[in-house]
PDB file of C-alpha atoms in Angstrom:
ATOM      1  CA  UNK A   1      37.565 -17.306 -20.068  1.00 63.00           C
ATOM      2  CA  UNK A   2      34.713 -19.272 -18.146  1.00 74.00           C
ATOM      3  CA  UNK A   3      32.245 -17.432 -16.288  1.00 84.00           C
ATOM      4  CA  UNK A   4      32.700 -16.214 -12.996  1.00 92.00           C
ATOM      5  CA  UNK A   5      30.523 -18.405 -10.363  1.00 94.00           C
ATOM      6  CA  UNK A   6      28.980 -17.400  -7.229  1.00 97.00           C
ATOM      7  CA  UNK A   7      26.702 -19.724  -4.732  1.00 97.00           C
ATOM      8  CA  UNK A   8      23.863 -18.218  -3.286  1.00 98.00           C
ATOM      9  CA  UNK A   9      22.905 -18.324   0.082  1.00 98.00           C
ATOM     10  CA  UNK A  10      19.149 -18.402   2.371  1.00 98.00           C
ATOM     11  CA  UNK A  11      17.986 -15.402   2.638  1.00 98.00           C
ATOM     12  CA  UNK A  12      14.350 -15.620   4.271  1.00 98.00           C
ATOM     13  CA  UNK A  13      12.798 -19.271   4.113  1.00 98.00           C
ATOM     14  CA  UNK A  14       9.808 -17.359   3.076  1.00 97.00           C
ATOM     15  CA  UNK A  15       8.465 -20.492   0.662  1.00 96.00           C
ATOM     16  CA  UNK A  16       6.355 -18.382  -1.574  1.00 98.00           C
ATOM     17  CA  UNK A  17       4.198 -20.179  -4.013  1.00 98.00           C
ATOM     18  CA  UNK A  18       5.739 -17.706  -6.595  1.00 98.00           C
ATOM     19  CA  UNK A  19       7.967 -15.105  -5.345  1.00 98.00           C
ATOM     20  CA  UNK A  20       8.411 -11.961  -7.311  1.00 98.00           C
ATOM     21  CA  UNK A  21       9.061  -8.047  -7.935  1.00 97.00           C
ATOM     22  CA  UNK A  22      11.824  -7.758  -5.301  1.00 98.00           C
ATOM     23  CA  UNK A  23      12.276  -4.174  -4.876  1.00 98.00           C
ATOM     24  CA  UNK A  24      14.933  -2.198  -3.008  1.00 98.00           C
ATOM     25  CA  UNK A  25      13.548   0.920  -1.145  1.00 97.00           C
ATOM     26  CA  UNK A  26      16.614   3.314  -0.095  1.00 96.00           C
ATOM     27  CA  UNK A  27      14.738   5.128   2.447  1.00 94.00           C
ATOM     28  CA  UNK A  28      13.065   3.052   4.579  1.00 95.00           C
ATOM     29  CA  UNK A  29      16.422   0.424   3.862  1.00 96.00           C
ATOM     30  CA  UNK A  30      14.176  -2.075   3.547  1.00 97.00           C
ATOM     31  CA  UNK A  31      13.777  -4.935   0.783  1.00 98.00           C
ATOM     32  CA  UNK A  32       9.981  -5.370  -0.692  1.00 98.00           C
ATOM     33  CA  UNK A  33       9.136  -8.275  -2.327  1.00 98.00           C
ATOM     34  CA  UNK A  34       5.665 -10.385  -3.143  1.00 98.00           C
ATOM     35  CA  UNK A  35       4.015 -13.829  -3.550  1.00 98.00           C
ATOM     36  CA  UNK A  36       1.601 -13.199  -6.466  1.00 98.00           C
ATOM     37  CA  UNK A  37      -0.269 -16.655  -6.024  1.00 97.00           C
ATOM     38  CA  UNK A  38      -0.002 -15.984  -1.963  1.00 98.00           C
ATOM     39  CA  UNK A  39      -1.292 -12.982  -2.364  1.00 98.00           C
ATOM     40  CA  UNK A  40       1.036 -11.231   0.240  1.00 98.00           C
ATOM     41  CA  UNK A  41       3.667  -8.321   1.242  1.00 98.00           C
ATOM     42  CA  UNK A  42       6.693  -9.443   2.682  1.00 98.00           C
ATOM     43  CA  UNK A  43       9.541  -7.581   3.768  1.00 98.00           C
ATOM     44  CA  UNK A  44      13.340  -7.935   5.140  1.00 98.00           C
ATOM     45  CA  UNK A  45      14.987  -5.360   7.398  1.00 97.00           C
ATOM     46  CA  UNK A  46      18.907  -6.815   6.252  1.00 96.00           C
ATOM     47  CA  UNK A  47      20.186  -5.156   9.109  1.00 94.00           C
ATOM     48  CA  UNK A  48      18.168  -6.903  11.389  1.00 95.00           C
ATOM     49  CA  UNK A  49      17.718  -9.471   9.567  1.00 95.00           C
ATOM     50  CA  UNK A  50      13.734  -8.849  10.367  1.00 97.00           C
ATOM     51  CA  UNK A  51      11.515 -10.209   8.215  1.00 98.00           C
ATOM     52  CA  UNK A  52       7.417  -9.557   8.065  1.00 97.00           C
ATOM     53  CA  UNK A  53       4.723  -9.875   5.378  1.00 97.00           C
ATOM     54  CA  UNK A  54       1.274  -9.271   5.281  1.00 96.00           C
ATOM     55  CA  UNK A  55      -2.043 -10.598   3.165  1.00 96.00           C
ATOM     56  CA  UNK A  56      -3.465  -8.575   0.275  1.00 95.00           C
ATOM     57  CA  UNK A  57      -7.016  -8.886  -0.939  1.00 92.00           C
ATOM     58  CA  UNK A  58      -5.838  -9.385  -4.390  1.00 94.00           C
ATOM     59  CA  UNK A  59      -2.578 -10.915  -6.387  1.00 97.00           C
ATOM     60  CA  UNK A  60       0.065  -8.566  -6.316  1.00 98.00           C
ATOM     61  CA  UNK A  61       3.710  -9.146  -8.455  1.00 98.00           C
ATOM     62  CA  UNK A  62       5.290  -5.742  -7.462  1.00 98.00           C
ATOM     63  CA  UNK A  63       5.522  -3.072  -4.591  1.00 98.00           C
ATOM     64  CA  UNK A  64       7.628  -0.314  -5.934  1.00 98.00           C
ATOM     65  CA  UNK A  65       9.264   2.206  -3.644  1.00 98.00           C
ATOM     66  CA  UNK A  66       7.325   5.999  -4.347  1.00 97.00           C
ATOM     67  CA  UNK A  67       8.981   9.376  -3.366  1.00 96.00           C
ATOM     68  CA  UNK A  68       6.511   9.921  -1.245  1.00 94.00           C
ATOM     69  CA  UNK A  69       7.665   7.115   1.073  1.00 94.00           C
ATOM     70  CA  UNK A  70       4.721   5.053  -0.074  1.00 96.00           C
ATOM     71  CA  UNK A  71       4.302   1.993  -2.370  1.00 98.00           C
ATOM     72  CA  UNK A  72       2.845   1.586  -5.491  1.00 98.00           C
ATOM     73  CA  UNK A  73       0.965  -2.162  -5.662  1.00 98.00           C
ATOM     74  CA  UNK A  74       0.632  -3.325  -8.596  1.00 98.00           C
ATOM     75  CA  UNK A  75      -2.340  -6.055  -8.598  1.00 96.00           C
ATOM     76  CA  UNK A  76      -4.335  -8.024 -10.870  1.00 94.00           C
ATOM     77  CA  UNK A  77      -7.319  -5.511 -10.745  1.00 92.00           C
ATOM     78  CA  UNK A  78      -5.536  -2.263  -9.455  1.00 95.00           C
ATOM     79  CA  UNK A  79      -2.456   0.249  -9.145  1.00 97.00           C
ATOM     80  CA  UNK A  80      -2.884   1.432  -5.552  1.00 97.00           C
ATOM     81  CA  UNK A  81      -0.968   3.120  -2.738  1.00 97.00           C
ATOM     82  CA  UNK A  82       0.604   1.058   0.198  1.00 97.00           C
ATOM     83  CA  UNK A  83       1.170   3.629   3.137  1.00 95.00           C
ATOM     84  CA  UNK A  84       3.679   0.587   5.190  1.00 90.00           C
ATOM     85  CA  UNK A  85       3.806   2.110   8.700  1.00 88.00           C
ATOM     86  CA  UNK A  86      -0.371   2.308   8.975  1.00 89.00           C
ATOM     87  CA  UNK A  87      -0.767  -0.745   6.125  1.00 89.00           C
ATOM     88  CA  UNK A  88      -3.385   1.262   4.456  1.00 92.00           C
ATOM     89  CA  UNK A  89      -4.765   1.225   0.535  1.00 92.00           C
ATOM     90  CA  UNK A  90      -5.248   4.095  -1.514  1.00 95.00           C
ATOM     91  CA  UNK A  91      -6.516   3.103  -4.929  1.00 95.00           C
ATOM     92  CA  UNK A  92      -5.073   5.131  -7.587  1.00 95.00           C
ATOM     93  CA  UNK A  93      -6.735   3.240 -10.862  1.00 94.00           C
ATOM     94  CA  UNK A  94      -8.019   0.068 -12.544  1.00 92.00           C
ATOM     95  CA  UNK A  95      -5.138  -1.946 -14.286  1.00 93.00           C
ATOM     96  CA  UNK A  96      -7.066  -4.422 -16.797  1.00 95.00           C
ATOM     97  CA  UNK A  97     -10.130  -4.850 -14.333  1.00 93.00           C
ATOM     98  CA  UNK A  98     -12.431  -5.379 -16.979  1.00 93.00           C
ATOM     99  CA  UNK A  99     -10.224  -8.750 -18.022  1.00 95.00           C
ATOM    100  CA  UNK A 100     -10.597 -11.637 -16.123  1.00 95.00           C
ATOM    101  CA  UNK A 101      -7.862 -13.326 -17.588  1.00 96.00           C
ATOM    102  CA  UNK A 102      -5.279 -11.119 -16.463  1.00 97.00           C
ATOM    103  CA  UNK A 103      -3.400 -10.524 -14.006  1.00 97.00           C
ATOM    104  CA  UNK A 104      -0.035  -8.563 -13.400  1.00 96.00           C
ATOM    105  CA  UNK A 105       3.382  -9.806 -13.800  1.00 97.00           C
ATOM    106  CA  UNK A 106       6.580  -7.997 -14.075  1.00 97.00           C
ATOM    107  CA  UNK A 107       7.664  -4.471 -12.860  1.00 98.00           C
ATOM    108  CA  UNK A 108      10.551  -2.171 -13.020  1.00 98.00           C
ATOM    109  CA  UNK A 109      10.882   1.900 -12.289  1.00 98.00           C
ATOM    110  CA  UNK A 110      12.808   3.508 -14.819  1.00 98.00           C
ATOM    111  CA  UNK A 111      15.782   6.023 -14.529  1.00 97.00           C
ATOM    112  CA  UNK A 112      13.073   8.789 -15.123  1.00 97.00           C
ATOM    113  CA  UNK A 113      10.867   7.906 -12.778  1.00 97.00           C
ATOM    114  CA  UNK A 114       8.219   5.907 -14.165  1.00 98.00           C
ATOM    115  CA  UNK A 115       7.054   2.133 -14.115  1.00 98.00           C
ATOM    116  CA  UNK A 116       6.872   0.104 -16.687  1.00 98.00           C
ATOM    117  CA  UNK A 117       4.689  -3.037 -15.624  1.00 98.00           C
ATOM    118  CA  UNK A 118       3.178  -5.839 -17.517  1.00 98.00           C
ATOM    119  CA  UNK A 119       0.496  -8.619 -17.627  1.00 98.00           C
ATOM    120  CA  UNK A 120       0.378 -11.339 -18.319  1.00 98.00           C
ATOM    121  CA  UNK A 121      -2.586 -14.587 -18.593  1.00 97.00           C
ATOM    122  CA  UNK A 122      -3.291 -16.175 -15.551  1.00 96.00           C
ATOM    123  CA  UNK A 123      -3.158 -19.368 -17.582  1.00 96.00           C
ATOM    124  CA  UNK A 124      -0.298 -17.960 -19.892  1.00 96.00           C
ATOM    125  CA  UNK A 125      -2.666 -18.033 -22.252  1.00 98.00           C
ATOM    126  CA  UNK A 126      -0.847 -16.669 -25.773  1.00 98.00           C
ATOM    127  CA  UNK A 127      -0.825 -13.050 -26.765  1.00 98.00           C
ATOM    128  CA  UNK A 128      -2.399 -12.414 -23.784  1.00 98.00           C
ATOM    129  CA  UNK A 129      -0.561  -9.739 -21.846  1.00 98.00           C
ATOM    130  CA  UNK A 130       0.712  -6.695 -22.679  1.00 98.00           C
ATOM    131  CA  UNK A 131       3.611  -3.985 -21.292  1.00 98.00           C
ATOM    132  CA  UNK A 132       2.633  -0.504 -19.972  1.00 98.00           C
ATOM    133  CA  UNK A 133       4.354   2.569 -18.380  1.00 98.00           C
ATOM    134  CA  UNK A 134       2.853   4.712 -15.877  1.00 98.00           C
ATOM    135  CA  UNK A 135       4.495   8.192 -16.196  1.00 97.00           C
ATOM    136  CA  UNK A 136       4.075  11.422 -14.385  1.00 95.00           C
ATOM    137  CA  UNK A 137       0.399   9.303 -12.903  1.00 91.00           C
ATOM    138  CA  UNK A 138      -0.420   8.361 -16.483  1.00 95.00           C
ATOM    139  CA  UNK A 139      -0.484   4.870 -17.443  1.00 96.00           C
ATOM    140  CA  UNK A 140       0.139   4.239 -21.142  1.00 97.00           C
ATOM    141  CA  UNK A 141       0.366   0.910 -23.366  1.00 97.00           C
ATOM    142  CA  UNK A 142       3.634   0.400 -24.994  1.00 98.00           C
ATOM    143  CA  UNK A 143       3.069  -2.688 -26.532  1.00 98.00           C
ATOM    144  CA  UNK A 144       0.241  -6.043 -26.549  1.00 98.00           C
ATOM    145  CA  UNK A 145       0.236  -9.671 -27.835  1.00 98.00           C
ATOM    146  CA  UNK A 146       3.109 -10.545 -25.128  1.00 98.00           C
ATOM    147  CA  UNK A 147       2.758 -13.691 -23.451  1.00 98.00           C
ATOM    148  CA  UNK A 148       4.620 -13.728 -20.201  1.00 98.00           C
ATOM    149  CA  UNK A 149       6.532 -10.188 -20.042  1.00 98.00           C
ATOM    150  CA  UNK A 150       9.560 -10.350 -17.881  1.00 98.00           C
ATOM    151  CA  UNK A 151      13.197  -9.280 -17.470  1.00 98.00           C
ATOM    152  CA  UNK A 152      12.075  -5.312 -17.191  1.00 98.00           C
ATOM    153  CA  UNK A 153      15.227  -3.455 -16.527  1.00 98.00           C
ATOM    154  CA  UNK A 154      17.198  -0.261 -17.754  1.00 98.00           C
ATOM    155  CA  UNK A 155      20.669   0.451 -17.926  1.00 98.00           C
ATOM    156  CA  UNK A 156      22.543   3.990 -17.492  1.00 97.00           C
ATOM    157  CA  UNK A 157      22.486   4.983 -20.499  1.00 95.00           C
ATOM    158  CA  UNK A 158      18.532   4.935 -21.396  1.00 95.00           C
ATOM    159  CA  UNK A 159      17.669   1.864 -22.764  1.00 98.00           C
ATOM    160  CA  UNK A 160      14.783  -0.702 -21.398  1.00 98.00           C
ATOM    161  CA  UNK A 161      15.300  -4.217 -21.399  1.00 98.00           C
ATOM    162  CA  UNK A 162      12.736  -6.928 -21.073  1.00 98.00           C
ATOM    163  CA  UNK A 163      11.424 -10.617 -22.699  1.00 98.00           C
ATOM    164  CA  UNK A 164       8.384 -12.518 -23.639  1.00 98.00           C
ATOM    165  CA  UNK A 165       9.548 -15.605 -21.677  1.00 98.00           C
ATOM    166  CA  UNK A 166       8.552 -18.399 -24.176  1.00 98.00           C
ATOM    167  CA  UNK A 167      10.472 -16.800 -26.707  1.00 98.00           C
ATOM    168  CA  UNK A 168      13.804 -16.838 -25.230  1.00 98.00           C
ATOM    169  CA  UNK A 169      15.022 -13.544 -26.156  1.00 98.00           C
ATOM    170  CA  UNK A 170      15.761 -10.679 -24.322  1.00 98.00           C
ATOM    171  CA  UNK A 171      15.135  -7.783 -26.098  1.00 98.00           C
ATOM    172  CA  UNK A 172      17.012  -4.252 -26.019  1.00 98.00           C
ATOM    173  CA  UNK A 173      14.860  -0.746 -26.883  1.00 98.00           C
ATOM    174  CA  UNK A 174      16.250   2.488 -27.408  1.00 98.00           C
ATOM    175  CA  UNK A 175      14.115   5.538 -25.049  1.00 98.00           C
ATOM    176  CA  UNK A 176      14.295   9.166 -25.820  1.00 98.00           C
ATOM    177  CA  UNK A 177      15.005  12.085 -23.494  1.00 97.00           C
ATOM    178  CA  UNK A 178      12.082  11.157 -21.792  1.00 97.00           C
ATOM    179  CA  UNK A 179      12.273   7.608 -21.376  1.00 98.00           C
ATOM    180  CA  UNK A 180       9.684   6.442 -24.150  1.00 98.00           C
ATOM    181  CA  UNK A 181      11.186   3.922 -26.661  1.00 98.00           C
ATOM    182  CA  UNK A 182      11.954   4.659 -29.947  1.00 97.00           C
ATOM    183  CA  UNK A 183      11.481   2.569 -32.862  1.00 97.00           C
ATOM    184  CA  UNK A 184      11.482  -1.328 -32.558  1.00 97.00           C
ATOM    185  CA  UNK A 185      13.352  -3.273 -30.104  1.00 98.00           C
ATOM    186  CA  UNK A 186      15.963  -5.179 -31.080  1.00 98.00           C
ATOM    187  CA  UNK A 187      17.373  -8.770 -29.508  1.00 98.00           C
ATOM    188  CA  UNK A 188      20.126  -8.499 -26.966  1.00 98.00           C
ATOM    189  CA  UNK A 189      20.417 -12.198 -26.138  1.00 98.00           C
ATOM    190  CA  UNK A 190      18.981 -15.076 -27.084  1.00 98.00           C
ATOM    191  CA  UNK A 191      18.185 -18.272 -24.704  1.00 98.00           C
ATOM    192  CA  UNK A 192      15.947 -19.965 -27.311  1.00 96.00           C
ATOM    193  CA  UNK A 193      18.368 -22.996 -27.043  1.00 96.00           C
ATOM    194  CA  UNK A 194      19.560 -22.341 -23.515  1.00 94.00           C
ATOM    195  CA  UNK A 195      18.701 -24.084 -20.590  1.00 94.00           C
ATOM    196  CA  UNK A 196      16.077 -22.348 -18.625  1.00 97.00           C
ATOM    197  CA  UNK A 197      13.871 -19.552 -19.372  1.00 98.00           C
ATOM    198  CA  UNK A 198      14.933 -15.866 -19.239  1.00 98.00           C
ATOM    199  CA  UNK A 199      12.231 -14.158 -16.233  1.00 98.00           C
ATOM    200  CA  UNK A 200      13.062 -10.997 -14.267  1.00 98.00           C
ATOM    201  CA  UNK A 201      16.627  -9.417 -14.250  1.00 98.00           C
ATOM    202  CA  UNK A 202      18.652  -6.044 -12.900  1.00 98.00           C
ATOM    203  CA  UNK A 203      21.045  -3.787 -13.945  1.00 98.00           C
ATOM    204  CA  UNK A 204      24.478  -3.138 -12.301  1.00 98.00           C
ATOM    205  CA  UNK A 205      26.489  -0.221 -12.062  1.00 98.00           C
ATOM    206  CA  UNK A 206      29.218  -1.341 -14.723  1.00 97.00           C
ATOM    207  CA  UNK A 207      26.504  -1.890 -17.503  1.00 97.00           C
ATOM    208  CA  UNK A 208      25.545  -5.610 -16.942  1.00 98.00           C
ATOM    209  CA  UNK A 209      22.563  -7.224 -17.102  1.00 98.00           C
ATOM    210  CA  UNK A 210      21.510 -10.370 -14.484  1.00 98.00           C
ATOM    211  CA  UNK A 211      18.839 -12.532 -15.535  1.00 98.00           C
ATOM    212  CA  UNK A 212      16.947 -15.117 -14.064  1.00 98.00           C
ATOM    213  CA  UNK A 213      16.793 -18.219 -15.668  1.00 98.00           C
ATOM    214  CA  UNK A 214      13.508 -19.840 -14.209  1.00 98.00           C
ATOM    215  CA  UNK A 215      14.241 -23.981 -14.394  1.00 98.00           C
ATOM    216  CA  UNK A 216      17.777 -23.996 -14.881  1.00 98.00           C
ATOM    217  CA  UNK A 217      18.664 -22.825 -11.151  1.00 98.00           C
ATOM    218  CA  UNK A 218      20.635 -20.138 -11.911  1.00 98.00           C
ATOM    219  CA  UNK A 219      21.150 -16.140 -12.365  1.00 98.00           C
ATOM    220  CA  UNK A 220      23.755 -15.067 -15.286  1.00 98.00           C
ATOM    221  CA  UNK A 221      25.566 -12.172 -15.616  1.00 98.00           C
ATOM    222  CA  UNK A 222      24.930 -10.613 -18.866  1.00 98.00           C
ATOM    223  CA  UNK A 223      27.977  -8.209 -20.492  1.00 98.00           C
ATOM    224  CA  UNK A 224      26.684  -5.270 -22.863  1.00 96.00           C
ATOM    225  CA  UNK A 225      26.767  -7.920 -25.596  1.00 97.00           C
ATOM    226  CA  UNK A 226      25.095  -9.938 -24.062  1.00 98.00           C
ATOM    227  CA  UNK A 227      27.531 -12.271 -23.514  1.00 97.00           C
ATOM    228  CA  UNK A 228      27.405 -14.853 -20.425  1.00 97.00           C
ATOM    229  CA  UNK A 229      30.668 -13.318 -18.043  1.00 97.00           C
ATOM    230  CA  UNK A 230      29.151 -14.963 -14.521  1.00 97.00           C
ATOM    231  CA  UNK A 231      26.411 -17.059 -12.641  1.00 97.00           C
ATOM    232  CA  UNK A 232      24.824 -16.921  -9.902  1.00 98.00           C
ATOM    233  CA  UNK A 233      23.929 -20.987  -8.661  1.00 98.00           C
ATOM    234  CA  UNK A 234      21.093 -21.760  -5.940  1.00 98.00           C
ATOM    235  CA  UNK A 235      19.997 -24.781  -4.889  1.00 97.00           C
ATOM    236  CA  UNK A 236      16.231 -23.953  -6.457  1.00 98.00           C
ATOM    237  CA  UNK A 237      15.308 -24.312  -9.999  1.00 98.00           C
ATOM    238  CA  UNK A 238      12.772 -21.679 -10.341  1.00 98.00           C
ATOM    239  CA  UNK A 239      14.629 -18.136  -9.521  1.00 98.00           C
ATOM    240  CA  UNK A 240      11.951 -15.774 -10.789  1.00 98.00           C
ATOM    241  CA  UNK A 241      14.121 -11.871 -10.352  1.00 98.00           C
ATOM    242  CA  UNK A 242      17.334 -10.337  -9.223  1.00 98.00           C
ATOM    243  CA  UNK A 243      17.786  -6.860  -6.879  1.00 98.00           C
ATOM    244  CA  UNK A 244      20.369  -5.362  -5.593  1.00 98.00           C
ATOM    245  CA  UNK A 245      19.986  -4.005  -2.084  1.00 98.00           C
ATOM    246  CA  UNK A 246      21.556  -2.465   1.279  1.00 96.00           C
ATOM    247  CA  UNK A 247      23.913   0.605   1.546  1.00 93.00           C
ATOM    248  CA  UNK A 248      26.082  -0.181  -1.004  1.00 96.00           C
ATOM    249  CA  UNK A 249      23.788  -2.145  -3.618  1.00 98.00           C
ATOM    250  CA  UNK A 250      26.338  -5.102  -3.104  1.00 97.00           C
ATOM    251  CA  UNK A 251      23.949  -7.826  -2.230  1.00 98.00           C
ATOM    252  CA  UNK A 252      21.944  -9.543  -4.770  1.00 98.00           C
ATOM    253  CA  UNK A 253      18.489 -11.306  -3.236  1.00 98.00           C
ATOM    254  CA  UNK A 254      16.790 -13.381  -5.654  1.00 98.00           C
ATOM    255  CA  UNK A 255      12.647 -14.282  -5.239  1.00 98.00           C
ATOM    256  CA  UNK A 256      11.949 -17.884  -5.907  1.00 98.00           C
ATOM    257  CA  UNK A 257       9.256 -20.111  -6.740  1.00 98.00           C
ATOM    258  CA  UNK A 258       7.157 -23.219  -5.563  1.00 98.00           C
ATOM    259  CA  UNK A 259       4.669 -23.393  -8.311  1.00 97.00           C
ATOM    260  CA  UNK A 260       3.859 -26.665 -10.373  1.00 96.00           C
ATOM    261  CA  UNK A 261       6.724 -28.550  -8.943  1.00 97.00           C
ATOM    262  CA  UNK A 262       5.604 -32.046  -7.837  1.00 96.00           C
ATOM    263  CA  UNK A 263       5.929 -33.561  -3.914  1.00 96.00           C
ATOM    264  CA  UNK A 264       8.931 -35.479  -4.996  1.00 96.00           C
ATOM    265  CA  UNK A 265      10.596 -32.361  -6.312  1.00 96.00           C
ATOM    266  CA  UNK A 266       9.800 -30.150  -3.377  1.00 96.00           C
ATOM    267  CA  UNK A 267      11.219 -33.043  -0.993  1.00 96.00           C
ATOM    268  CA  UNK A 268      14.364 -32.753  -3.084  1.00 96.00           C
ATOM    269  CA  UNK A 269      14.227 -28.510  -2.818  1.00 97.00           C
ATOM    270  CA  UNK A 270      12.353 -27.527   0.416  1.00 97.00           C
ATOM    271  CA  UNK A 271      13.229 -24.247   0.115  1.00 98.00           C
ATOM    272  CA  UNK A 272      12.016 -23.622  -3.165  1.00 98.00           C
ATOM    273  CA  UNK A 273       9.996 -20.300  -2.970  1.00 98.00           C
ATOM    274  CA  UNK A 274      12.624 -18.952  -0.293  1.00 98.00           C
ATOM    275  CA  UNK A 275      14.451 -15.828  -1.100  1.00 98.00           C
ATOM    276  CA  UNK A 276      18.089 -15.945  -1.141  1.00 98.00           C
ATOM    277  CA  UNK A 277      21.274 -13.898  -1.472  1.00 98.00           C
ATOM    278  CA  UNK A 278      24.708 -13.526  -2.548  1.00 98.00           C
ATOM    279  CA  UNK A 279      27.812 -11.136  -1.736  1.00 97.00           C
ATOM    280  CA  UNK A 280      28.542 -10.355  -5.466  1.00 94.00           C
ATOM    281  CA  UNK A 281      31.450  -7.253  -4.931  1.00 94.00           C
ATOM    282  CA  UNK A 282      29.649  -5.736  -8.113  1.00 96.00           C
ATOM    283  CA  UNK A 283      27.390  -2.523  -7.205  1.00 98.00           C
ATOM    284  CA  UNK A 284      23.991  -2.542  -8.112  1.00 98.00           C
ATOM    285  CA  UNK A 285      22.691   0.294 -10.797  1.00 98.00           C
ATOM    286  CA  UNK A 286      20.590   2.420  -7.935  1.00 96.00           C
ATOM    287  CA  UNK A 287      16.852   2.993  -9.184  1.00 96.00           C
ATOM    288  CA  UNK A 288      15.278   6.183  -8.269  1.00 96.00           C
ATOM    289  CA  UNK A 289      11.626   6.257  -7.087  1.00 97.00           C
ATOM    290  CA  UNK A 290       8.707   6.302  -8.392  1.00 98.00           C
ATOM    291  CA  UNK A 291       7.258   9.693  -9.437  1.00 97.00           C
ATOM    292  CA  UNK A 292       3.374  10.154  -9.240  1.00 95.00           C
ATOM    293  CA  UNK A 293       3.543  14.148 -10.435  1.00 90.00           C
TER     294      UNK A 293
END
């Protein structure tokens, strides 16, 4: 049976020079997302259809929703606390500060209430990032010698998901009772030989995975195989992450990105960097917030 196909559609002609960490928050029904290389907050009200954003003094690749109300920035230099109705910074700690090489990348919470969040080179330079999980305000290593960390997800029934993007593989990991892995991961799919590079991805509520596939234009649906059972098209090549979002978790906005493409290519794709959207009739897996305590 071939693949299911949706289109996507403009979202917010936002044009970030590399859209990322797009981030439903339930409470405040509002959809977070940031332009690391930009280095700002935007925001969509889908209601409304309102959109804002706002500079940050640093690179920032995620803003996840907190109990609290708040938002958890996670920067280049620093994990700190985004209060969005006075826009005010509360550092909570140094994330690699004392690299300069470094800077944030991916970022997921986890169905127990933590964050797992990554870096990555600001170069890609090999072996240079590494994956971490802040739990209960703790922030531990899980694992270094990653090169671009991406596709950080977790599915219902407690394991994490994520990639080193040059490898091609997304790779599955068993968590305990707790939510810490155990053992080694193992590979859930492979894109090695696939056109396109696996980046950020999303669970849904009937166990599937969509991933990103930055170059090839596309999101695919991902069975618990693995298997390829639907994409996503848009009219960009460089879809960077997958959410789902609004009351029922039935819209799927995808962050794009401008970076490195040439003047001839960005004539052909204007809206490259834009976010966009698609009616998928496939509920999202809801995420809880992040727990500090």
């Amino acid at each position: 049976m071939s693949p299911f196909i949706w289109k996507a559609e403009l979202a917010v002609d936002s044009r970030c020079e590399l859209g990322e960490g797009p981030q439903w928050h339930a409470a405040q029904n509002r959809l977070y997302w940031c332009d690391i290389l930009g280095k700002r907050l935007h925001w969509l009200d889908p209601a409304t259809a309102r959109h804002e954003s706002v500079t940050l003094d640093q690179m920032v690749s995620c803003a996840a929703p907190v109990s609290d109300g708040r938002l958890l920035l996670v920067g280049e230099r620093s994990l700190a606390l985004f209060d969005t109705e006075r826009q005010t910074h509360t550092h909570l700690c140094a994330f690699e500060a004392d690299n300069p090489v470094t800077r944030s990348n991916d970022a997921r919470v986890d169905r127990h209430g933590g964050l797992w969040l990554s870096t990555m080179g600001k170069n890609a330079e090999p072996k240079a990032g590494s994956l971490y999980r802040l739990y209960r305000g703790e922030l531990v290593i899980l694992r270094t010698g990653l090169t671009i960390p991406n596709s950080i997800c977790f599915s219902a029934d407690d394991h994490a998901y994520f990639t080193d993007t040059p490898t091609g593989q997304v790779m599955r990991w068993a968590l305990d009772e707790n939510g810490w892995p155990v053992g080694e991961p193992e590979c859930f799919a492979d894109f090695s030989t696939h056109a396109g590079s696996p980046d950020g991805a999303v669970m849904d509520s009937e166990g599937c995975l969509w991933l990103s596939l930055w170059g090839a234009g596309e999101v695919v649906r991902l069975d618990e195989k693995g298997q390829i059972i639907g994409r996503v098209a848009l009219p960009v090549d460089q879809p960077s992450c997958p959410v789902f979002a609004g009351d029922d978790l039935k819209t799927l906005y995808i962050t794009t990105a401008r970076e490195g493409l040439s003047s001839e290519k960005l004539a052909e794709t204007p809206t490259a960097g834009a976010l966009y959207r698609v009616e998928t009739g496939v509920a999202g897996l809801a995420e809880p917030p992040l727990q500090l305590a």
